[in-house]
Amino acid sequence: TDAREILTWETFGLAGRELAHQIAADGYRPDLIVSVARGGVFVAGLLAYALDCKNMHMVNVEFYTGVGTTLEMPVMLAPVPDVVDFSNKRVLIADDVADSGKTLKLIHDFCRDTVAEVRSAVIYQKPSSSVRCEYVWRHTDQWINFPWSDQPPVVDRAGQVRDA
Ligand code: 5GP
């Protein structure tokens, strides 16, 4: 299918705020927000302000290499955060979308044994996801255009600046 879900910067702002309300109304008060780079950092930053949580972590995961094309499995790129930081913490994992759910599962499994509690928040969850996130703004089965990645980089593959 060619249909796409388009998220604008403005709607992203509203989505993040609504997601924070869901989390707060549910009584979850994370000590630590773990963002999944790169798309998840936008969501995590917004949630961190809205939930008044100053403790943020970032993990780098590489999985998608293009629209609908992936590596075989998501891989956590170095440096992997020190597990000691997570001990006895209520953790919130923040990402832009749970598609196959493999990325979130990887991080969830990574945290699970060392933290007090771990829950996940995403803007979008697809029906294909193997992981059911506790907090979801919208459900869709379409490819999503996010405002932070809907334009090509300002440099090309060789590092040359593209025409504006
Ligand atoms: P998963 O591991 O759940 O299959 O994929 C998670 C990651 O893949 C997301 O954090 C995102 O970076 C990328 N991704 C998955 N589906 C989409 C999509 O529909 N649109 C965009 N732009 N990225 C996606």
Coordinates of N, CA and C and ligand atoms in Angstrom, one line a residue, residues 63-64 95-103 126 142-144 146, ligand 1:
F63 N 18.2 -0.7 12.7 CA 17.4 -1.8 12.2 C 16.9 -1.5 10.8
Y64 N 16.2 -0.4 10.6 CA 15.7 0.0 9.3 C 16.8 0.6 8.5
D95 N 9.8 5.5 22.2 CA 10.2 5.4 20.8 C 9.1 6.0 19.9
D96 N 9.4 6.2 18.7 CA 8.5 6.8 17.7 C 7.4 5.8 17.3
V97 N 7.8 4.5 17.0 CA 6.9 3.5 16.5 C 7.3 2.1 16.9
A98 N 6.3 1.3 17.2 CA 6.6 -0.1 17.3 C 6.0 -0.7 16.1
D99 N 6.9 -1.2 15.2 CA 6.5 -1.8 13.9 C 6.5 -3.3 14.0
S100 N 7.7 -3.9 13.9 CA 7.7 -5.4 14.2 C 7.7 -5.6 15.7
G101 N 8.2 -4.5 16.4 CA 8.3 -4.6 17.9 C 9.7 -5.1 18.3
K102 N 10.5 -5.5 17.4 CA 11.8 -6.1 17.7 C 12.8 -5.2 18.4
T103 N 12.7 -3.9 18.0 CA 13.6 -2.9 18.6 C 13.2 -2.7 20.1
K126 N 1.9 -0.5 15.4 CA 1.3 -1.2 14.2 C 0.8 -2.6 14.7
Q142 N 0.0 1.8 8.4 CA 0.7 2.4 7.2 C 2.1 2.8 7.6
W143 N 2.9 3.0 6.5 CA 4.3 3.6 6.7 C 4.1 5.0 7.2
I144 N 4.8 5.4 8.2 CA 4.7 6.7 8.8 C 5.8 7.7 8.4
F146 N 7.7 10.7 9.6 CA 8.0 11.5 10.8 C 8.6 12.9 10.4
Ligands
5GP1 P1 10.6 -2.2 14.8 O1 11.8 -2.8 15.5 O2 9.4 -2.1 15.8 O3 10.2 -3.0 13.6 O4 11.0 -0.8 14.3 C1 11.2 0.3 15.1 C2 12.0 1.4 14.3 O5 11.9 1.3 12.9 C3 11.4 2.7 14.7 O6 12.0 3.2 15.8 C4 11.7 3.5 13.4 O7 12.9 4.1 13.5 C5 11.7 2.5 12.3 N1 10.3 2.4 11.6 C6 9.5 1.4 11.7 N2 8.3 1.6 11.1 C7 8.5 2.9 10.6 C8 7.6 3.7 9.8 O8 6.4 3.4 9.4 N3 8.1 4.9 9.4 C9 9.3 5.3 9.8 N4 9.7 6.5 9.4 N5 10.2 4.6 10.5 C10 9.7 3.4 10.9

